[in-house]
Coordinates of C-alpha atoms and ligand atoms in Angstrom, one line a residue:
M1 CA -12.1 12.3 23.8
G2 CA -8.9 14.3 23.2
K3 CA -6.5 13.9 20.4
L4 CA -5.6 10.2 19.6
G5 CA -2.1 9.6 20.8
V6 CA 0.1 7.8 18.2
A7 CA 3.4 5.9 18.1
V8 CA 5.0 5.4 14.7
I9 CA 7.3 2.0 14.5
G10 CA 10.0 2.1 11.8
C11 CA 11.7 5.1 11.2
G12 CA 12.9 4.7 7.8
S13 CA 12.4 6.2 4.3
I14 CA 8.4 6.3 4.6
H15 CA 8.1 7.1 8.5
G16 CA 8.4 10.8 7.8
V17 CA 5.2 10.8 5.6
H18 CA 3.2 9.4 8.6
A19 CA 4.9 11.6 11.1
D20 CA 4.3 14.7 9.4
A21 CA 0.7 13.8 8.6
I22 CA 0.3 12.9 12.7
T23 CA 1.5 16.2 13.7
A24 CA -0.4 17.9 11.2
S25 CA -3.5 16.5 12.0
Q26 CA -6.2 18.2 14.4
L27 CA -7.4 14.7 15.6
S28 CA -3.9 13.1 16.8
R29 CA -0.7 13.8 18.7
L30 CA 2.7 11.9 17.9
V31 CA 3.6 10.2 21.3
C32 CA 6.6 8.6 20.3
V33 CA 8.7 6.7 17.4
V34 CA 10.5 3.5 17.4
D35 CA 13.3 1.9 15.7
I36 CA 15.9 -1.0 16.2
D37 CA 18.2 1.5 15.3
E38 CA 18.6 3.8 18.2
G39 CA 20.2 6.7 16.0
R40 CA 17.2 6.7 13.7
A41 CA 14.8 6.7 16.6
R42 CA 16.9 9.3 18.5
A43 CA 16.9 11.6 15.3
S44 CA 13.1 11.2 14.5
A45 CA 12.2 12.0 18.1
A46 CA 14.3 15.3 18.1
K47 CA 12.7 16.1 15.0
Y48 CA 9.1 15.7 16.1
G49 CA 9.4 16.4 19.7
C50 CA 8.0 13.0 21.0
R51 CA 9.6 10.0 23.1
W52 CA 11.4 7.2 21.5
Y53 CA 12.0 3.7 21.9
V54 CA 13.9 0.9 20.5
D55 CA 11.5 -2.1 21.4
Y56 CA 8.3 -1.8 19.9
L57 CA 6.7 -3.7 22.7
E58 CA 7.1 -0.5 24.9
A59 CA 5.5 1.6 22.5
I60 CA 2.5 -0.6 22.3
K61 CA 2.4 -0.6 26.6
D62 CA 2.5 3.2 26.6
D63 CA -0.9 4.4 27.9
E64 CA -0.9 7.5 26.1
V65 CA -0.7 5.3 22.7
D66 CA -3.9 4.8 21.1
V67 CA -2.9 3.7 17.4
V68 CA 0.1 2.3 16.3
H69 CA 1.5 2.9 12.7
I70 CA 3.5 0.1 11.3
C71 CA 6.1 1.5 8.9
T72 CA 8.5 -1.6 9.1
P73 CA 9.9 -4.3 6.7
H74 CA 7.1 -6.4 5.4
Y75 CA 7.8 -9.5 7.6
L76 CA 7.2 -7.8 10.8
H77 CA 3.7 -6.6 9.7
S78 CA 1.5 -9.3 10.9
S79 CA 3.2 -10.2 14.2
M80 CA 3.5 -6.4 15.4
A81 CA 0.0 -5.6 14.2
I82 CA -1.4 -8.6 16.1
E83 CA 0.6 -7.6 19.3
A84 CA -0.6 -4.0 19.0
V85 CA -4.5 -5.1 18.8
R86 CA -4.0 -7.4 21.6
A87 CA -2.6 -4.6 23.7
G88 CA -5.9 -2.8 22.7
K89 CA -4.4 -0.1 20.1
H90 CA -5.8 0.4 16.6
V91 CA -3.3 -0.3 13.8
L92 CA -2.7 1.6 10.6
V93 CA -0.1 -1.0 8.4
E94 CA 2.0 0.2 5.7
K95 CA 1.6 -1.8 2.7
P96 CA 1.8 -4.8 2.1
V97 CA -0.8 -5.9 4.8
A98 CA 1.4 -8.9 5.3
I99 CA 3.9 -11.4 3.4
S100 CA 1.1 -14.1 3.1
V101 CA -2.6 -14.6 2.9
S102 CA -2.5 -16.7 5.9
Q103 CA -0.9 -14.0 7.9
A104 CA -3.3 -11.5 6.7
Q105 CA -6.2 -13.7 7.9
E106 CA -4.9 -14.1 11.2
M107 CA -4.6 -10.1 11.2
A108 CA -8.3 -9.7 10.4
Q109 CA -9.2 -12.6 13.1
E110 CA -7.3 -10.7 15.8
S111 CA -8.9 -7.3 14.8
K112 CA -12.5 -8.6 15.3
K113 CA -11.5 -10.4 18.3
H114 CA -10.3 -7.6 20.2
G115 CA -12.4 -4.7 18.7
R116 CA -9.6 -2.9 17.1
Y117 CA -9.4 -1.3 13.8
I118 CA -6.3 -2.5 11.3
G119 CA -6.2 0.0 8.3
V120 CA -3.9 -0.7 5.4
C121 CA -2.1 2.0 3.9
F122 CA -3.2 1.9 -0.1
Q123 CA -3.2 5.6 0.1
N124 CA -3.6 5.9 -4.0
R125 CA -7.2 5.1 -3.7
F126 CA -7.8 8.4 -2.2
N127 CA -5.8 10.4 -5.1
P128 CA -8.5 12.7 -6.6
E129 CA -8.1 10.7 -10.0
S130 CA -8.8 7.3 -8.2
Q131 CA -11.7 8.6 -6.2
K132 CA -13.5 10.0 -9.6
A133 CA -12.9 7.2 -11.6
K134 CA -14.4 4.9 -8.7
E135 CA -17.3 7.3 -8.7
I136 CA -18.2 7.0 -12.3
I137 CA -17.7 3.5 -12.5
D138 CA -19.8 2.5 -9.3
S139 CA -22.6 4.9 -11.0
G140 CA -22.9 2.5 -13.9
E141 CA -23.2 5.6 -16.2
I142 CA -20.5 4.3 -18.7
G143 CA -21.5 1.0 -18.7
A144 CA -20.0 -2.4 -17.4
V145 CA -16.4 -2.9 -17.0
K146 CA -14.8 -4.9 -20.0
G147 CA -11.0 -4.5 -19.5
V148 CA -8.6 -3.4 -17.1
K149 CA -4.8 -2.5 -18.1
G150 CA -1.9 -1.5 -15.4
I151 CA 1.8 -0.7 -16.3
V152 CA 4.1 -0.2 -14.0
T153 CA 7.7 0.7 -15.3
W154 CA 10.2 1.8 -12.5
Y155 CA 13.8 1.7 -11.6
R156 CA 15.5 0.0 -8.5
T157 CA 19.3 -0.1 -8.5
R158 CA 21.5 -2.5 -6.8
E159 CA 22.1 0.2 -4.1
Y160 CA 18.5 0.4 -3.3
Y161 CA 18.3 -3.5 -2.3
L162 CA 21.8 -3.0 -0.5
E163 CA 20.8 0.1 1.8
S164 CA 18.0 -2.0 3.5
G165 CA 19.1 -5.4 3.8
W166 CA 15.3 -6.9 4.0
R167 CA 14.6 -5.6 0.7
G168 CA 15.3 -8.3 -2.2
K169 CA 14.8 -11.4 0.0
F170 CA 11.6 -13.7 0.1
A171 CA 11.6 -14.2 3.8
T172 CA 11.8 -10.6 4.6
E173 CA 10.2 -8.8 1.7
G174 CA 7.7 -11.4 0.6
G175 CA 8.4 -10.8 -3.0
G176 CA 10.1 -8.0 -5.5
V177 CA 8.3 -5.6 -7.9
L178 CA 5.2 -7.2 -7.2
I179 CA 4.8 -7.0 -3.5
N180 CA 6.8 -3.8 -3.0
Q181 CA 6.3 -1.3 -5.9
S182 CA 3.4 -2.5 -8.1
I183 CA 1.0 -3.8 -5.3
H184 CA -0.7 -0.2 -5.1
T185 CA -1.6 -0.7 -9.1
L186 CA -2.9 -4.4 -8.4
D187 CA -5.0 -2.9 -5.3
L188 CA -6.5 -0.2 -7.8
M189 CA -7.0 -2.3 -10.6
Q190 CA -9.1 -4.7 -8.4
W191 CA -11.0 -2.0 -6.4
L192 CA -12.0 -0.2 -10.0
G193 CA -12.4 -3.1 -11.9
G194 CA -14.6 -5.3 -9.7
G195 CA -12.6 -8.1 -8.0
V196 CA -10.1 -10.4 -9.4
K197 CA -11.2 -14.1 -9.7
A198 CA -8.3 -16.0 -11.4
V199 CA -4.8 -15.1 -12.9
K200 CA -2.6 -16.5 -15.6
A201 CA 0.9 -15.1 -15.1
S202 CA 4.8 -15.3 -15.1
V203 CA 7.3 -13.6 -13.2
A204 CA 11.2 -13.1 -13.9
T205 CA 14.4 -11.8 -12.5
N206 CA 15.6 -10.6 -15.4
L207 CA 18.7 -7.5 -14.4
L208 CA 19.6 -8.0 -10.9
G209 CA 19.6 -11.9 -10.6
D210 CA 23.2 -11.7 -8.6
A211 CA 21.7 -9.4 -6.1
I212 CA 18.5 -10.2 -5.2
E213 CA 16.2 -13.4 -5.0
V214 CA 13.0 -12.0 -5.9
E215 CA 11.2 -11.3 -9.2
D216 CA 12.0 -7.8 -10.8
T217 CA 9.3 -8.2 -13.6
A218 CA 5.9 -9.8 -13.7
D219 CA 3.0 -10.0 -16.3
A220 CA -0.1 -11.2 -15.7
L221 CA -4.0 -12.0 -17.3
L222 CA -6.4 -11.1 -14.7
F223 CA -9.7 -13.0 -15.1
F224 CA -12.3 -10.2 -13.2
K225 CA -15.2 -11.8 -11.2
N226 CA -17.9 -9.9 -13.6
G227 CA -16.1 -11.2 -16.8
A228 CA -13.9 -8.4 -17.5
R229 CA -10.3 -9.1 -18.6
G230 CA -7.4 -7.5 -17.2
I231 CA -3.8 -7.2 -18.5
F232 CA -0.9 -6.3 -15.9
Y233 CA 3.0 -5.7 -16.5
A234 CA 5.3 -4.4 -14.0
T235 CA 9.2 -4.1 -13.8
N236 CA 11.8 -2.6 -11.7
C237 CA 14.0 -2.7 -14.7
Y238 CA 13.5 0.4 -16.5
V239 CA 15.7 3.5 -16.6
A240 CA 13.4 5.7 -14.9
N241 CA 10.1 5.8 -12.7
S242 CA 7.7 6.3 -15.2
P243 CA 4.2 7.4 -14.0
V244 CA 1.9 4.6 -13.6
E245 CA -0.9 4.0 -16.3
I246 CA -4.3 2.3 -15.5
E247 CA -7.0 2.3 -18.0
I248 CA -10.7 0.7 -17.6
V249 CA -12.2 -0.1 -20.6
C250 CA -16.1 0.2 -20.1
E251 CA -19.2 -0.4 -22.2
K252 CA -19.5 3.6 -23.2
A253 CA -16.4 5.1 -22.3
T254 CA -12.7 4.3 -21.2
L255 CA -11.2 6.0 -18.4
K256 CA -7.2 6.7 -18.2
L257 CA -5.8 7.2 -14.9
C258 CA -1.9 8.5 -15.1
D259 CA 0.2 10.9 -13.3
G260 CA -2.3 12.5 -11.4
T261 CA -4.8 12.6 -14.3
L262 CA -8.1 11.2 -15.2
V263 CA -9.4 11.4 -18.7
M264 CA -12.4 9.8 -20.2
E265 CA -12.6 9.0 -23.4
Q266 CA -15.6 8.5 -25.8
G267 CA -14.8 7.8 -29.6
E268 CA -13.0 10.8 -30.5
N269 CA -14.1 12.6 -27.4
K270 CA -11.4 13.2 -24.7
Q271 CA -12.3 15.0 -21.5
L272 CA -10.0 15.6 -18.6
L273 CA -11.9 14.9 -15.5
V274 CA -9.2 15.2 -12.9
G275 CA -6.1 17.6 -13.5
K276 CA -2.6 17.3 -12.1
E277 CA -2.3 19.0 -8.6
S278 CA 0.4 21.4 -8.7
G279 CA 3.3 22.1 -6.1
Q280 CA 5.9 20.4 -4.5
T281 CA 5.8 17.4 -2.2
A282 CA 8.8 16.8 0.4
Y283 CA 8.9 13.1 -0.6
K284 CA 9.1 10.9 -3.8
S285 CA 6.1 12.2 -6.3
Y286 CA 5.4 8.7 -6.9
W287 CA 4.4 8.0 -3.5
G288 CA 1.4 10.1 -3.9
R289 CA -0.1 12.6 -1.8
S290 CA -3.1 10.8 -0.4
H291 CA -1.2 9.5 3.1
A292 CA -2.5 12.2 5.1
I293 CA -6.1 11.9 3.9
L294 CA -6.0 8.0 4.6
I295 CA -4.8 8.8 7.9
E296 CA -7.4 11.5 8.7
E297 CA -10.1 9.2 7.5
F298 CA -8.5 6.5 9.7
Y299 CA -8.5 8.5 12.8
K300 CA -12.3 9.9 12.1
A301 CA -13.5 6.3 12.2
I302 CA -11.5 5.6 15.3
L303 CA -13.3 8.6 16.8
G304 CA -16.9 7.3 16.0
G305 CA -17.1 8.4 12.3
D306 CA -18.2 5.8 9.5
P307 CA -15.6 3.0 9.0
K308 CA -16.4 2.7 5.3
H309 CA -13.3 4.5 4.7
I310 CA -10.9 2.3 6.4
I311 CA -9.1 0.0 4.0
S312 CA -9.6 -3.2 6.0
V313 CA -7.2 -6.2 6.1
E314 CA -9.8 -8.2 4.2
E315 CA -9.6 -5.2 1.2
G316 CA -5.7 -5.1 1.6
M317 CA -5.6 -8.8 1.1
E318 CA -7.0 -8.9 -2.1
S319 CA -3.9 -7.7 -3.9
L320 CA -2.1 -10.5 -1.8
K321 CA -4.3 -13.1 -3.0
I322 CA -3.6 -11.9 -6.7
I323 CA 0.1 -11.9 -5.9
D324 CA 0.2 -15.3 -4.6
G325 CA -2.1 -16.5 -7.4
I326 CA 0.8 -14.8 -9.9
Y327 CA 3.5 -16.8 -8.4
K328 CA 1.5 -20.2 -8.4
S329 CA 0.6 -19.6 -12.0
S330 CA 4.2 -18.8 -13.1
S331 CA 5.7 -21.8 -11.2
T332 CA 3.0 -24.3 -12.9
G333 CA 2.1 -22.7 -16.1
N334 CA -1.8 -23.0 -15.1
V335 CA -4.7 -20.5 -14.4
I336 CA -5.0 -20.1 -11.0
N337 CA -8.3 -19.3 -9.2
I338 CA -7.9 -16.9 -6.1
N339 CA -11.4 -16.0 -5.0
Ligands
NAD401 N1 2.5 3.5 0.9 C1 3.6 3.8 0.2 O1 3.8 4.5 -0.9 C2 5.0 3.5 0.7 C3 6.1 3.9 0.2 C4 7.4 3.6 0.7 C5 7.5 2.5 1.8 N2 6.2 1.9 2.1 C6 6.3 0.7 3.2 O2 6.6 1.1 4.4 C7 7.3 0.3 4.8 C8 8.7 0.6 5.5 O3 9.5 0.8 4.0 P1 10.8 2.0 4.3 O4 11.0 2.3 2.8 O5 10.5 3.1 5.2 O6 11.7 1.0 4.8 P2 13.3 1.4 5.5 O7 14.1 -0.1 5.4 O8 13.5 2.7 4.8 O9 12.7 1.6 6.8 C9 12.4 0.4 8.1 C10 12.4 0.9 9.3 O10 12.1 0.0 10.3 C11 13.2 -0.4 11.1 N3 13.1 -1.6 11.7 C12 13.4 -2.8 11.5 N4 13.1 -3.7 12.2 C13 12.5 -3.3 13.2 C14 11.9 -3.7 14.6 N5 11.9 -4.6 14.7 N6 11.4 -2.7 15.3 C15 11.5 -1.3 14.9 N7 12.1 -0.9 13.9 C16 12.3 -1.7 13.0 C17 14.4 -0.4 10.3 O11 15.5 -0.1 11.2 C18 14.4 1.0 9.5 O12 14.8 2.2 9.9 C19 7.4 -0.9 4.0 O13 6.3 -1.7 4.2 C20 7.2 -0.4 2.4 O14 6.9 -1.3 1.6 C21 5.2 2.4 1.6

């Protein structure tokens, strides 16, 4: 098989990260881009030297397209992914996989039924510090996980919500700081910590209540399947996008992931296991650098490689289940079982 033909649907902020990776890969070529905003579609096609469409159905009918990357507002992810697998295409969908657990379940069913992969863009799993932490935890060398902490203190302005009208609304964004900004952290916490079974949580809209209907702040107690306990706090109300902090307390050592580094602490002994990569990125640094790795692994699996590196819909759904549980717990005051 030659290079995989790829379509990118949605030519907004994140699409350049995808298009750059697709055009740089030896495994793929960018066939077309799609945006309902014709100007955006044309501009992207001119930059990357490919076809453009305004209707995504044209792209998924395109015989040269093998893989569709979905970079559109959250509420469109499930319907676009389902249409694409029905048309015989593999799908890489930006996070969140969907805006509800039931939508994600339908995507998983359709993916199986049509024998096409749907992968989810949780690229931070491929960051060197995340990979190393996972390897150490899974090896058992530092004992069982006892506690997991995740802190996201970011900054989103009124203008951020106004410039893309789908943000800030439950119907189109599916939530606020939880489903958009901190879902990567929830995914890493549950992936590294061993899976979450229940949550006790609260959410609030503290700063931009006159502009958005979704939460800008959330805190949660997470009860892990293995008996570990987690603390999670996320807000868009800070004054800067501080590096995300994740801490995993195990029986024999504590792992700290922050700003591209991984430190292991054993008593007074602190060891830097992964140092920060140097160099510039053309995109916002807190998006991380690992989209290209995730995309390459996805293509390798499609071309007959090991699919274990694909973050499947089922896996991508775990963070959605946590978010759903957080909302339910916040509105009822109860501990909510999610798994
Ligand atoms: N993985 C990450 O770190 C990361 C970072 C940023 C954004 N994202 C995700 O990427 C997705 C897109 O986010 P964004 O910031 O680029 O949004 P954006 O608003 O900047 O861009 C979305 C684009 O989709 C287009 N669009 C809307 N409806 C469409 C349709 N029916 N058909 C074709 N195009 C359509 C819009 O015109 C717009 O150009 C979201 O799911 C977001 O959460 C992921």
